[in-house]
Short mmCIF file of N, CA, C and O in Angstrom, two decimals:
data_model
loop_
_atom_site.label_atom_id
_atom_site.label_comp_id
_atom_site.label_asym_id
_atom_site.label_seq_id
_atom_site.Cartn_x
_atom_site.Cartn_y
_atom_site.Cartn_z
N UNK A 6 28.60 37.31 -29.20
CA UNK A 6 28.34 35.91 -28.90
C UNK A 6 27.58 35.32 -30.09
O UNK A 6 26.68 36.00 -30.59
N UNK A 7 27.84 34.21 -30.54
CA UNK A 7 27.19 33.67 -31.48
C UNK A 7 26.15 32.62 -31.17
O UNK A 7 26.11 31.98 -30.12
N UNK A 8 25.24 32.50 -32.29
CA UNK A 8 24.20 31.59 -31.62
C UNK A 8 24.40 30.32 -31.01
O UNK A 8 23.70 29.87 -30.10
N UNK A 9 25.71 29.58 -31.70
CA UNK A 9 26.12 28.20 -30.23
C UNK A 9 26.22 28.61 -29.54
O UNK A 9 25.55 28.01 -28.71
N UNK A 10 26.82 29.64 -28.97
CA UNK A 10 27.40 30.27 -27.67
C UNK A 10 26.11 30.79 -26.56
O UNK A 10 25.95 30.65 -25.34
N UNK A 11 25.43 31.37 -27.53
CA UNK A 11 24.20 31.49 -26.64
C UNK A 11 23.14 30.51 -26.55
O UNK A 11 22.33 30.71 -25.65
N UNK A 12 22.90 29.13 -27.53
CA UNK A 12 22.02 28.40 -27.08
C UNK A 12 23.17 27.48 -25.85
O UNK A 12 22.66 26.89 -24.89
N UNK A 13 24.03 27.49 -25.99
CA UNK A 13 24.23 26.96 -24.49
C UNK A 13 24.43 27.81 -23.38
O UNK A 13 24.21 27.19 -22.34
N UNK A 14 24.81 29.13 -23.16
CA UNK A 14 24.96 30.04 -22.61
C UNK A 14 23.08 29.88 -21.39
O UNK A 14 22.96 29.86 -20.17
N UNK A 15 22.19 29.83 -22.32
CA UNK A 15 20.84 29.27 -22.14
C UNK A 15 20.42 28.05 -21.40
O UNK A 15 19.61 27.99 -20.47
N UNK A 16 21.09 27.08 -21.94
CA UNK A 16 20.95 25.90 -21.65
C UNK A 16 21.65 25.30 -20.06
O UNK A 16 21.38 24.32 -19.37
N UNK A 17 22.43 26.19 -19.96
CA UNK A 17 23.33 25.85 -18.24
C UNK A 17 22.62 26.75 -17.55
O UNK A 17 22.64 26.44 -16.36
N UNK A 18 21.76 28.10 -17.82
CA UNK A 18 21.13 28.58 -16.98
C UNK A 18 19.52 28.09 -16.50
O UNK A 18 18.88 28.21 -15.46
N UNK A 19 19.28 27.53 -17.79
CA UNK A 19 18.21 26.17 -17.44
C UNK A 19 18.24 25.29 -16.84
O UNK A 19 17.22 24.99 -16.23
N UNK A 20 19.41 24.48 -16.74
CA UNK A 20 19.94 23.52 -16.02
C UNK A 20 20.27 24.00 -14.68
O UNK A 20 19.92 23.31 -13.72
N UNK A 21 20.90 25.13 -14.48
CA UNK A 21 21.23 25.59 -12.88
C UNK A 21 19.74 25.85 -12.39
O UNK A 21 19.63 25.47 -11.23
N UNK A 22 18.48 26.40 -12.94
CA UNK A 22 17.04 26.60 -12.18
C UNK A 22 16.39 24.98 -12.12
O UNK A 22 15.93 24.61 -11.05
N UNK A 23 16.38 24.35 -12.90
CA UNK A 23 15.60 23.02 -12.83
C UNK A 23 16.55 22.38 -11.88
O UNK A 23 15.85 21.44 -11.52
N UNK A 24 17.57 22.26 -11.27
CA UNK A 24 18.82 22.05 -10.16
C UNK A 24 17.75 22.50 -9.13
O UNK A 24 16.73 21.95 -8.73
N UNK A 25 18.28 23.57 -8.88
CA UNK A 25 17.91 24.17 -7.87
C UNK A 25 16.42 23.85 -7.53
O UNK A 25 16.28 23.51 -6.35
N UNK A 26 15.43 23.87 -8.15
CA UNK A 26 13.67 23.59 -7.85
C UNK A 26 14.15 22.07 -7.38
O UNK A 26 13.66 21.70 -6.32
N UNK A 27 14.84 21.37 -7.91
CA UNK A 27 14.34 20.15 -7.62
C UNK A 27 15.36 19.78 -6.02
O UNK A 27 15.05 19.06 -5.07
N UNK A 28 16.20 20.32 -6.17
CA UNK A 28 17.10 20.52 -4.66
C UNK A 28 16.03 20.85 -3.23
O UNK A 28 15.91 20.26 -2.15
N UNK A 29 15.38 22.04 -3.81
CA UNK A 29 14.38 22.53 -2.71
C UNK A 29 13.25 21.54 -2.36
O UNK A 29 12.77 21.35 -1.25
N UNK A 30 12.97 21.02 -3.37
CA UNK A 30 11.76 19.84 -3.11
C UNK A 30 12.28 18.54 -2.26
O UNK A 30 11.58 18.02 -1.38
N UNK A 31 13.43 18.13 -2.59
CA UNK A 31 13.70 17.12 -2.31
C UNK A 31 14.39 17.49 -0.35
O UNK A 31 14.45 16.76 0.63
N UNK A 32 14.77 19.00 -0.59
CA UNK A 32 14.96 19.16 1.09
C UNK A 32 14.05 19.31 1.66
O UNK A 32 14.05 18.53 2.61
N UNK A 33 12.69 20.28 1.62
CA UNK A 33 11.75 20.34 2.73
C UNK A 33 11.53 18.55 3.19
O UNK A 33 11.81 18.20 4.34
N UNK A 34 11.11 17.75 2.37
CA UNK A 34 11.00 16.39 3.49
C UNK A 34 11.94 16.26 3.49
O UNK A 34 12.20 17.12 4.33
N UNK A 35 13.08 15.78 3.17
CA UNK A 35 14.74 15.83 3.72
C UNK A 35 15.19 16.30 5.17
O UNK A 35 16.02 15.94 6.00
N UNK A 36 14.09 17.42 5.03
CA UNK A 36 14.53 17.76 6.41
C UNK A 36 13.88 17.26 8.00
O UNK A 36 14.38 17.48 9.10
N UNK A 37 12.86 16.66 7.73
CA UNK A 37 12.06 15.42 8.41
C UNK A 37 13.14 14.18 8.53
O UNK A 37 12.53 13.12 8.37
N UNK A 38 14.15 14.04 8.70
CA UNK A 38 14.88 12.77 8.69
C UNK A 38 16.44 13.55 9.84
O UNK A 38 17.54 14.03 9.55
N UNK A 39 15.68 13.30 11.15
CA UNK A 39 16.63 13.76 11.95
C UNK A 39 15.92 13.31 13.56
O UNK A 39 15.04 12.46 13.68
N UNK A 40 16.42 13.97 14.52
CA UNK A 40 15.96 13.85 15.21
C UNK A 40 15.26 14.76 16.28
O UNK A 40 15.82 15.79 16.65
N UNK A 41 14.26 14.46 16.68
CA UNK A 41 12.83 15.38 17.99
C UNK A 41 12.72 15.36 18.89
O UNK A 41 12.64 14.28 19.48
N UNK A 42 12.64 16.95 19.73
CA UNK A 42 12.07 16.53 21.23
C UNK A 42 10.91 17.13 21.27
O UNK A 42 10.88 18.27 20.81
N UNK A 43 9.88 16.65 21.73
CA UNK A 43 8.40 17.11 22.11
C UNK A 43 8.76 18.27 23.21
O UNK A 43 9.40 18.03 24.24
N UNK A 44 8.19 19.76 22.81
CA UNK A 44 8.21 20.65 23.42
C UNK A 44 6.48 21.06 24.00
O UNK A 44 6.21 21.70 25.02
N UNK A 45 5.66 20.57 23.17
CA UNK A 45 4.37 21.18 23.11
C UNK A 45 3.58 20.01 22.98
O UNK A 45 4.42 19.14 22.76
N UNK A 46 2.24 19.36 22.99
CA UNK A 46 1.42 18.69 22.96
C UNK A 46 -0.42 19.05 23.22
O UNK A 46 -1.06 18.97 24.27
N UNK A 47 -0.87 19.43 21.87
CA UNK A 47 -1.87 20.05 22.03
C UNK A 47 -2.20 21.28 22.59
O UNK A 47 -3.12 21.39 23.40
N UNK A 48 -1.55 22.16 22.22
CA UNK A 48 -0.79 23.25 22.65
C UNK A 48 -0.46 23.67 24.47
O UNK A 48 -0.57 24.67 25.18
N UNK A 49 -0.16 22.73 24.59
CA UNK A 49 0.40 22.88 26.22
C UNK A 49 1.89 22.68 26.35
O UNK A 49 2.44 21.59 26.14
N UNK A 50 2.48 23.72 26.69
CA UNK A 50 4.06 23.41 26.65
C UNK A 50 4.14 22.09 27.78
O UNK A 50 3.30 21.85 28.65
N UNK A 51 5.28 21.40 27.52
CA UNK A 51 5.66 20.31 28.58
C UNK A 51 6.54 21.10 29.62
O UNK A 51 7.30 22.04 29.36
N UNK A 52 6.32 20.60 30.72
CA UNK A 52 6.53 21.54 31.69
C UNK A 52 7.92 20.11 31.93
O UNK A 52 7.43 19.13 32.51
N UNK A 53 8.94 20.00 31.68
CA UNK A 53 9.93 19.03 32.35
C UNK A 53 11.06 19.30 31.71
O UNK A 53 11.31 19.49 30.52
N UNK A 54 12.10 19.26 33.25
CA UNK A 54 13.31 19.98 32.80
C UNK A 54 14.55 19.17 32.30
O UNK A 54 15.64 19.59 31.93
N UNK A 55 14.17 18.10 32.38
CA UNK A 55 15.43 17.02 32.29
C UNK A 55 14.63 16.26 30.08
O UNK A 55 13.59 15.76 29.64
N UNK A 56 15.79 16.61 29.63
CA UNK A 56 15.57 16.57 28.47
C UNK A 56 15.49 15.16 28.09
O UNK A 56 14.92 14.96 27.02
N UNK A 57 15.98 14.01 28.79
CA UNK A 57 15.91 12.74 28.60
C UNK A 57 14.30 12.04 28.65
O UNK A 57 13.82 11.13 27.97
N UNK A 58 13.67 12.90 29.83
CA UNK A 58 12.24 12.42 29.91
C UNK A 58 11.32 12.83 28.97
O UNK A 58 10.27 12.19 28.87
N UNK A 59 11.58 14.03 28.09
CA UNK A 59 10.80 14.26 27.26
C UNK A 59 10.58 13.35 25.80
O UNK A 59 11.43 12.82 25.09
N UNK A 60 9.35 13.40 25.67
CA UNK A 60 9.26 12.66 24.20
C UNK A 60 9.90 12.70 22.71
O UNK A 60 9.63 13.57 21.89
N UNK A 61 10.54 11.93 22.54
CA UNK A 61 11.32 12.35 21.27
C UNK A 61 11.22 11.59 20.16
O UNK A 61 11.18 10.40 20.46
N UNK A 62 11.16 11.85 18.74
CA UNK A 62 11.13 11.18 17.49
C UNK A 62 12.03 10.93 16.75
O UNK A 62 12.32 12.09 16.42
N UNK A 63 12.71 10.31 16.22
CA UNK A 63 13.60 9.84 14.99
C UNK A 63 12.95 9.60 14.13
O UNK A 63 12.03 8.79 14.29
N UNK A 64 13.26 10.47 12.34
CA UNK A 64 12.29 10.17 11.48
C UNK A 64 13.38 9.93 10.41
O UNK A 64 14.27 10.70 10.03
N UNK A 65 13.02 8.48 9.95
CA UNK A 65 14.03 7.93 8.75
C UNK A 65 13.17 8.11 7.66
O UNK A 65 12.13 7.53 7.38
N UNK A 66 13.76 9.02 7.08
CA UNK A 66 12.77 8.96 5.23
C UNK A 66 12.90 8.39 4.62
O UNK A 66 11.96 7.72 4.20
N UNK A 67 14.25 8.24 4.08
CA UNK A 67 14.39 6.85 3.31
C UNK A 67 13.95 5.42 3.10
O UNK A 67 13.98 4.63 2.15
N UNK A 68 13.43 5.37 4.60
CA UNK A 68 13.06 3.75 5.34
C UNK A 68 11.66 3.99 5.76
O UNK A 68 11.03 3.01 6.16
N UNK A 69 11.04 5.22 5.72
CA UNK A 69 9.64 4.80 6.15
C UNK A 69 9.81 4.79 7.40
O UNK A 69 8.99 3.91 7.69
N UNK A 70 10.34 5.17 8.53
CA UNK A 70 10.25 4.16 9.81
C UNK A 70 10.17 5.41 10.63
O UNK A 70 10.07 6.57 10.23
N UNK A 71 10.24 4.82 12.16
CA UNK A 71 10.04 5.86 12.82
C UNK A 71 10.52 5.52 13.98
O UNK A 71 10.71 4.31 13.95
N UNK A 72 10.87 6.03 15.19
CA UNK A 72 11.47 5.49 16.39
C UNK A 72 11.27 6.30 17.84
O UNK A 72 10.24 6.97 17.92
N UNK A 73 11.80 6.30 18.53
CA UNK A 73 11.54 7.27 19.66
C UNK A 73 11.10 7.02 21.06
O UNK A 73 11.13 5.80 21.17
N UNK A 74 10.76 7.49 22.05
CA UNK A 74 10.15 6.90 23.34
C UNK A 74 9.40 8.22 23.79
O UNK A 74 9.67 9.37 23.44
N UNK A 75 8.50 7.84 24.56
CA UNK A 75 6.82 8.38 24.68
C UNK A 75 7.10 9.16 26.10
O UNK A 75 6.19 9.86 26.55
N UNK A 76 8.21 9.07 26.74
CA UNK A 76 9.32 9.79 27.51
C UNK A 76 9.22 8.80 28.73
O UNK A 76 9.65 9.16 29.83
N UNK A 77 8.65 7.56 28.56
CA UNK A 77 8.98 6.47 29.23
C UNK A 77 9.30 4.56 28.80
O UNK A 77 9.92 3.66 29.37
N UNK A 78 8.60 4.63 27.69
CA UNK A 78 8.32 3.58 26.89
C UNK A 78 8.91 3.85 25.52
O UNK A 78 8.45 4.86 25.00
N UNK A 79 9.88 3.13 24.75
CA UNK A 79 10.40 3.38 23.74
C UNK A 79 9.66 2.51 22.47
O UNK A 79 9.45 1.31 22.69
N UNK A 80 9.33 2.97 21.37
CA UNK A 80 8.50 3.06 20.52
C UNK A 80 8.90 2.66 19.27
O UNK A 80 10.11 2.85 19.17
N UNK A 81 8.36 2.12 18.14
CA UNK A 81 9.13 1.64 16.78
C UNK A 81 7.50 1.67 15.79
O UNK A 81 6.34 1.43 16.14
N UNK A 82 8.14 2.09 14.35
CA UNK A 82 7.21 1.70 13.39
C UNK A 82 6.99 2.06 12.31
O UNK A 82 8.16 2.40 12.12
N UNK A 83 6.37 2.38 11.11
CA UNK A 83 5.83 2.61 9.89
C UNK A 83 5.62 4.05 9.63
O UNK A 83 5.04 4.61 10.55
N UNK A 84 5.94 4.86 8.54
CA UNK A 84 5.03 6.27 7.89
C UNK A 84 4.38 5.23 7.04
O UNK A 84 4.78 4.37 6.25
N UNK A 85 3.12 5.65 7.54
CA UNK A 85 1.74 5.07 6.02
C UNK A 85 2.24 5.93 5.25
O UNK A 85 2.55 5.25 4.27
N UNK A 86 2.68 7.54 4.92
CA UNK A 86 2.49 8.18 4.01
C UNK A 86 3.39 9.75 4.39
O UNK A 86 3.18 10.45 5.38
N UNK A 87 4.34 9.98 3.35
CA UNK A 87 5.12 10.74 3.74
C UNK A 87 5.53 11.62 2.80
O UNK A 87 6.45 11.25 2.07
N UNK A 88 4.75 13.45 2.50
CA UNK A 88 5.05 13.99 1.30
C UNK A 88 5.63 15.04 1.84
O UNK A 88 6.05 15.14 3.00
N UNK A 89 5.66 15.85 0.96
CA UNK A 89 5.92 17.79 1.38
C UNK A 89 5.30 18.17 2.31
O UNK A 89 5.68 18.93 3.20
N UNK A 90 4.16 17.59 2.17
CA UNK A 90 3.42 18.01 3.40
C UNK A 90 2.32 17.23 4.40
O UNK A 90 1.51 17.70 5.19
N UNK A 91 2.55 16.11 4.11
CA UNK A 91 1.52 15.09 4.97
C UNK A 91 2.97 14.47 5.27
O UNK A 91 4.00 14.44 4.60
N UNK A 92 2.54 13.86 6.94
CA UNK A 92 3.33 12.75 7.86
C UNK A 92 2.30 12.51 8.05
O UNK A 92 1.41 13.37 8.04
N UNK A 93 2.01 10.70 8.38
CA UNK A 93 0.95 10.21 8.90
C UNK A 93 1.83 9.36 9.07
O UNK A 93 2.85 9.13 8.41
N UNK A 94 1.24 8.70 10.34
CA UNK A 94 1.83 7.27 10.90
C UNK A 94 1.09 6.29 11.36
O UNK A 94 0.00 6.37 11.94
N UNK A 95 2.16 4.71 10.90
CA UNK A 95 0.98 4.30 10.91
C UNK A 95 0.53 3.37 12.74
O UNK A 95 1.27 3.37 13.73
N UNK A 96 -0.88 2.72 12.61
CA UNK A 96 -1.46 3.07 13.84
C UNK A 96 -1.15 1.53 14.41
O UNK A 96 -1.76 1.06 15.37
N UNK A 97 -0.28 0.93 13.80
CA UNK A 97 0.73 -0.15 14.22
C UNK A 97 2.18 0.12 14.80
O UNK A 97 3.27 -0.23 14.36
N UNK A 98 1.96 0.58 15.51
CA UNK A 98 3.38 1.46 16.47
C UNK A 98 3.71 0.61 17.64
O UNK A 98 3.04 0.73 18.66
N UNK A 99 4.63 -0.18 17.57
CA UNK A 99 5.07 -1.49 18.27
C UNK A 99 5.74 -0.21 19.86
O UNK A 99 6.35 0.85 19.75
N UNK A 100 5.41 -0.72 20.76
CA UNK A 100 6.31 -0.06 22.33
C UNK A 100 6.57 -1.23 23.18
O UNK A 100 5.98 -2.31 23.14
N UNK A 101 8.02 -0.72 24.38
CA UNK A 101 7.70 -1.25 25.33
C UNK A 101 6.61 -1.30 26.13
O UNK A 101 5.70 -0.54 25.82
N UNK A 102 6.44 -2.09 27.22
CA UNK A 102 5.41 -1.55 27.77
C UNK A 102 5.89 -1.39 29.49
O UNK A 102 5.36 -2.06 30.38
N UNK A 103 6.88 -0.46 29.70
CA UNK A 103 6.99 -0.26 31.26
C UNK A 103 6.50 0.20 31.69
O UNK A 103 6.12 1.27 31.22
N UNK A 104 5.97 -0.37 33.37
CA UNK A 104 4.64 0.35 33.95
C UNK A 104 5.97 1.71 34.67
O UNK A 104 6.96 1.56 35.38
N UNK A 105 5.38 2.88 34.09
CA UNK A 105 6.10 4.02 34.70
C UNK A 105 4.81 5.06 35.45
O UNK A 105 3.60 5.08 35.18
N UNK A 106 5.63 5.95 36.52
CA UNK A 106 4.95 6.36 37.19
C UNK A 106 3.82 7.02 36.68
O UNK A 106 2.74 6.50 36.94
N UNK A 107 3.85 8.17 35.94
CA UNK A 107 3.00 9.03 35.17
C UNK A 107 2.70 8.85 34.00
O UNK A 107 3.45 9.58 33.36
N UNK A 108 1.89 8.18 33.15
CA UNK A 108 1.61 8.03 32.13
C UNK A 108 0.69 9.23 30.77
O UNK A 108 0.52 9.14 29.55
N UNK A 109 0.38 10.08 31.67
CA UNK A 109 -0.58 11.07 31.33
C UNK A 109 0.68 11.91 29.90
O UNK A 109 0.30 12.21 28.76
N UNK A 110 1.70 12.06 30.28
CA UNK A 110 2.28 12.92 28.99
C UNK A 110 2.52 11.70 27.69
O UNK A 110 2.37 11.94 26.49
N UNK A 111 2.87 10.54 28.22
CA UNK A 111 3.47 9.42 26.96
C UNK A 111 2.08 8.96 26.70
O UNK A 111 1.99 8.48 25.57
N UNK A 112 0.78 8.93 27.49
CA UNK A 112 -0.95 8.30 26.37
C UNK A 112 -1.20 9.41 25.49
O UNK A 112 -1.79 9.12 24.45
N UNK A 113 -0.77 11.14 25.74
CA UNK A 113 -0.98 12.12 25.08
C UNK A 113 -0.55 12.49 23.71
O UNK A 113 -1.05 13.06 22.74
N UNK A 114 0.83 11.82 24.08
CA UNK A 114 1.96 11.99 23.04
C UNK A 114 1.72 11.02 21.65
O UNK A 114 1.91 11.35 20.48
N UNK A 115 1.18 9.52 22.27
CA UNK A 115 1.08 8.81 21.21
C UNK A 115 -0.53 9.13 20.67
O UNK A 115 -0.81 9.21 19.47
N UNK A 116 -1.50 9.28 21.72
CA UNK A 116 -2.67 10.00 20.43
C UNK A 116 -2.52 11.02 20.15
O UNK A 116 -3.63 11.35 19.73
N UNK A 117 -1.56 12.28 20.04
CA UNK A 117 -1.73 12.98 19.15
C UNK A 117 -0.68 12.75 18.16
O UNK A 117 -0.73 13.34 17.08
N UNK A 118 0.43 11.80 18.49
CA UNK A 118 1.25 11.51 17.09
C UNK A 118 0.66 10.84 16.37
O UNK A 118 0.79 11.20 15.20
N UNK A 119 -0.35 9.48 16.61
CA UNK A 119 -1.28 8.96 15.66
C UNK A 119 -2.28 9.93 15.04
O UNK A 119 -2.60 9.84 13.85
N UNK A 120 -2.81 10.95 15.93
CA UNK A 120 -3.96 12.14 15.12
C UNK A 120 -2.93 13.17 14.08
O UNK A 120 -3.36 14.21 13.58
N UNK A 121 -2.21 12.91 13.97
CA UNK A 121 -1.26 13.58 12.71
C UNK A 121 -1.56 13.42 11.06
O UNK A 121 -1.41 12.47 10.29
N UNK A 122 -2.03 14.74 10.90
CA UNK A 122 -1.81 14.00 9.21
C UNK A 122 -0.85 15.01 8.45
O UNK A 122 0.01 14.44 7.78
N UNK A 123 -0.82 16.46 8.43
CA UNK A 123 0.10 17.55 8.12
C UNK A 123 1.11 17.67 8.95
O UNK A 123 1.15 17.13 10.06
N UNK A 124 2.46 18.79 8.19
CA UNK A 124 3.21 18.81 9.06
C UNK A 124 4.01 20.23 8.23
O UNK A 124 3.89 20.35 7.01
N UNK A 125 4.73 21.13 8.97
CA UNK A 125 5.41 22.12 8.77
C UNK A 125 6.57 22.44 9.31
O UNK A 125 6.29 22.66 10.49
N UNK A 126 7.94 22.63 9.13
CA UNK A 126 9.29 22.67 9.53
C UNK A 126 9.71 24.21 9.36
O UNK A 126 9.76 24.90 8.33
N UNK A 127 10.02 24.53 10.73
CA UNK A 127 10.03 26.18 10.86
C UNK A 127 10.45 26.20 11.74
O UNK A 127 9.91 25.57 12.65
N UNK A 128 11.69 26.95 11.98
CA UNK A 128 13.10 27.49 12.58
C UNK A 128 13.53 27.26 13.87
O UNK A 128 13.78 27.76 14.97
N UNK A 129 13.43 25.60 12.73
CA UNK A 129 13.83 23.81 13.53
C UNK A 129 13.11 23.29 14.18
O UNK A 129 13.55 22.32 14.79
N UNK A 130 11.77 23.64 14.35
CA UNK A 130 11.00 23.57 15.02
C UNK A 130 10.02 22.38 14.03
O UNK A 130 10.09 22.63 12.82
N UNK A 131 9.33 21.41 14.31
CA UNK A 131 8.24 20.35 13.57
C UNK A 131 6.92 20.52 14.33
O UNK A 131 6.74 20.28 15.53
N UNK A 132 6.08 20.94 13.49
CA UNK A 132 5.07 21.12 13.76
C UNK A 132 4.01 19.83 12.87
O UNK A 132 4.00 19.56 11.67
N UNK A 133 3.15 19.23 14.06
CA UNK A 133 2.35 18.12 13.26
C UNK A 133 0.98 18.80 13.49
O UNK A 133 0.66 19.44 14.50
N UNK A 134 0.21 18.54 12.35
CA UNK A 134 -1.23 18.96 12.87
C UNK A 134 -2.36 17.60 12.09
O UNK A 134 -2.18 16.73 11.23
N UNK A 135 -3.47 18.03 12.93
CA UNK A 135 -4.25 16.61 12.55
C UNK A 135 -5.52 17.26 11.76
O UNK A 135 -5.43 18.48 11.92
N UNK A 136 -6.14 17.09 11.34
CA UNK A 136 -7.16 16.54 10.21
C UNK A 136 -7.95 18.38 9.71
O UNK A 136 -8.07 18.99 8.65
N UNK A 137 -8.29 18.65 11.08
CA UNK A 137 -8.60 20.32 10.86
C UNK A 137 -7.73 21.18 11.68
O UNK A 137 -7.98 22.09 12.47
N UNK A 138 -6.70 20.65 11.29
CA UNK A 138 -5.30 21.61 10.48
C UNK A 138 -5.04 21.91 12.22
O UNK A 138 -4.13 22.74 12.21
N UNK A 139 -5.27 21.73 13.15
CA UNK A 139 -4.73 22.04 14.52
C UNK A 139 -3.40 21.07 15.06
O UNK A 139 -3.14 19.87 15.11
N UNK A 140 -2.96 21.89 15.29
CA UNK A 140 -1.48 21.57 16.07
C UNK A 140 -1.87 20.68 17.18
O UNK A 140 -2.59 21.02 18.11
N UNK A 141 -1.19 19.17 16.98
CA UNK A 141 -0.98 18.14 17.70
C UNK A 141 0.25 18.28 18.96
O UNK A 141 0.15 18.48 20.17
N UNK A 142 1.11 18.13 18.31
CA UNK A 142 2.58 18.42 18.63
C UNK A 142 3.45 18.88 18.05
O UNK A 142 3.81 18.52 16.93
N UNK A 143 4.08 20.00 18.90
CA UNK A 143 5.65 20.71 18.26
C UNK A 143 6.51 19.68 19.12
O UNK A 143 6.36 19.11 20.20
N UNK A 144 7.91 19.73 17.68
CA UNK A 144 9.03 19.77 18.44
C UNK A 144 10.00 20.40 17.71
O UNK A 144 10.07 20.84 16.57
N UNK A 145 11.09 20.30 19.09
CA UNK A 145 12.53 21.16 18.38
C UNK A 145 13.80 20.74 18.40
O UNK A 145 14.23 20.37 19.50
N UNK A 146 14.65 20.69 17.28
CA UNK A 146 15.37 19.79 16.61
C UNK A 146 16.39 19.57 17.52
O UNK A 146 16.83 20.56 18.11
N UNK A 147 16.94 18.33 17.78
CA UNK A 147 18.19 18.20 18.87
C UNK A 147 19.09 17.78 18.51
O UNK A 147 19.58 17.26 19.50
N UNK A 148 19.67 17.64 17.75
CA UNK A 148 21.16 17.20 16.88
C UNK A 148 21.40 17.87 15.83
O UNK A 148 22.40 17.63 15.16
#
């Protein structure tokens, strides 16, 4: 092989690793842009069997935004701030407001999605945690 041959021989295997690093970066939050069902809340599993009532998230990355219902009241609004590893949202989170029977899982759901500042994605599973690093809410991926 001669030395053109090997400074590009070099140069595409440089190009295939700087590919790839920047592929991986750009998927871990990539992968925050789908959709959630609240399984856990301050580490208490949700005890409810009908998957419609449970709390769920839509997270648009591209748009900043956020969507979902509190598993009675449906919900809209802002990421203040959205990296590899911080979700925070912001504490302008527009809802309906239907008076529904039990309110105790959807007042839980939205203070600990506002107490969110970290977050970790593990085998489909979203894990948010708030300020000293404790788990707010899991969920697990439904589409």
């Amino acid at each position: 092989m001669n030395k053109t041959k090997k400074i590009e021989f070099l140069l595409i295997i440089l190009i295939v690793f700087i590919s790839c690093g920047t592929k991986q970066k750009i998927d871990s939050k990539n992968r925050l842009h789908d959709i959630w069902v609240a399984t856990h809340i301050n580490d208490t599993e949700l005890q409810i069997n009908n998957e419609r009532s449970r709390p769920q998230l839509e997270i648009k990355v591209a748009e900043k935004k956020v969507l979902g219902k509190g598993g009675c009241n449906r919900f809209f609004g802002n990421l203040d701030i959205i990296t590899e590893t911080e979700l925070i949202f912001s504490d302008k989170l527009g809802s309906t407001k239907m008076a529904c029977p039990n309110m105790n899982i959807e007042d839980s759901f939205f203070k600990a999605l506002l107490a969110s500042k970290t977050y970790k994605i593990e085998n489909n599973n979203l894990h948010l945690f708030n300020e000293s690093n404790k788990e707010v809410i899991r969920f697990k991926k439904i589409d």
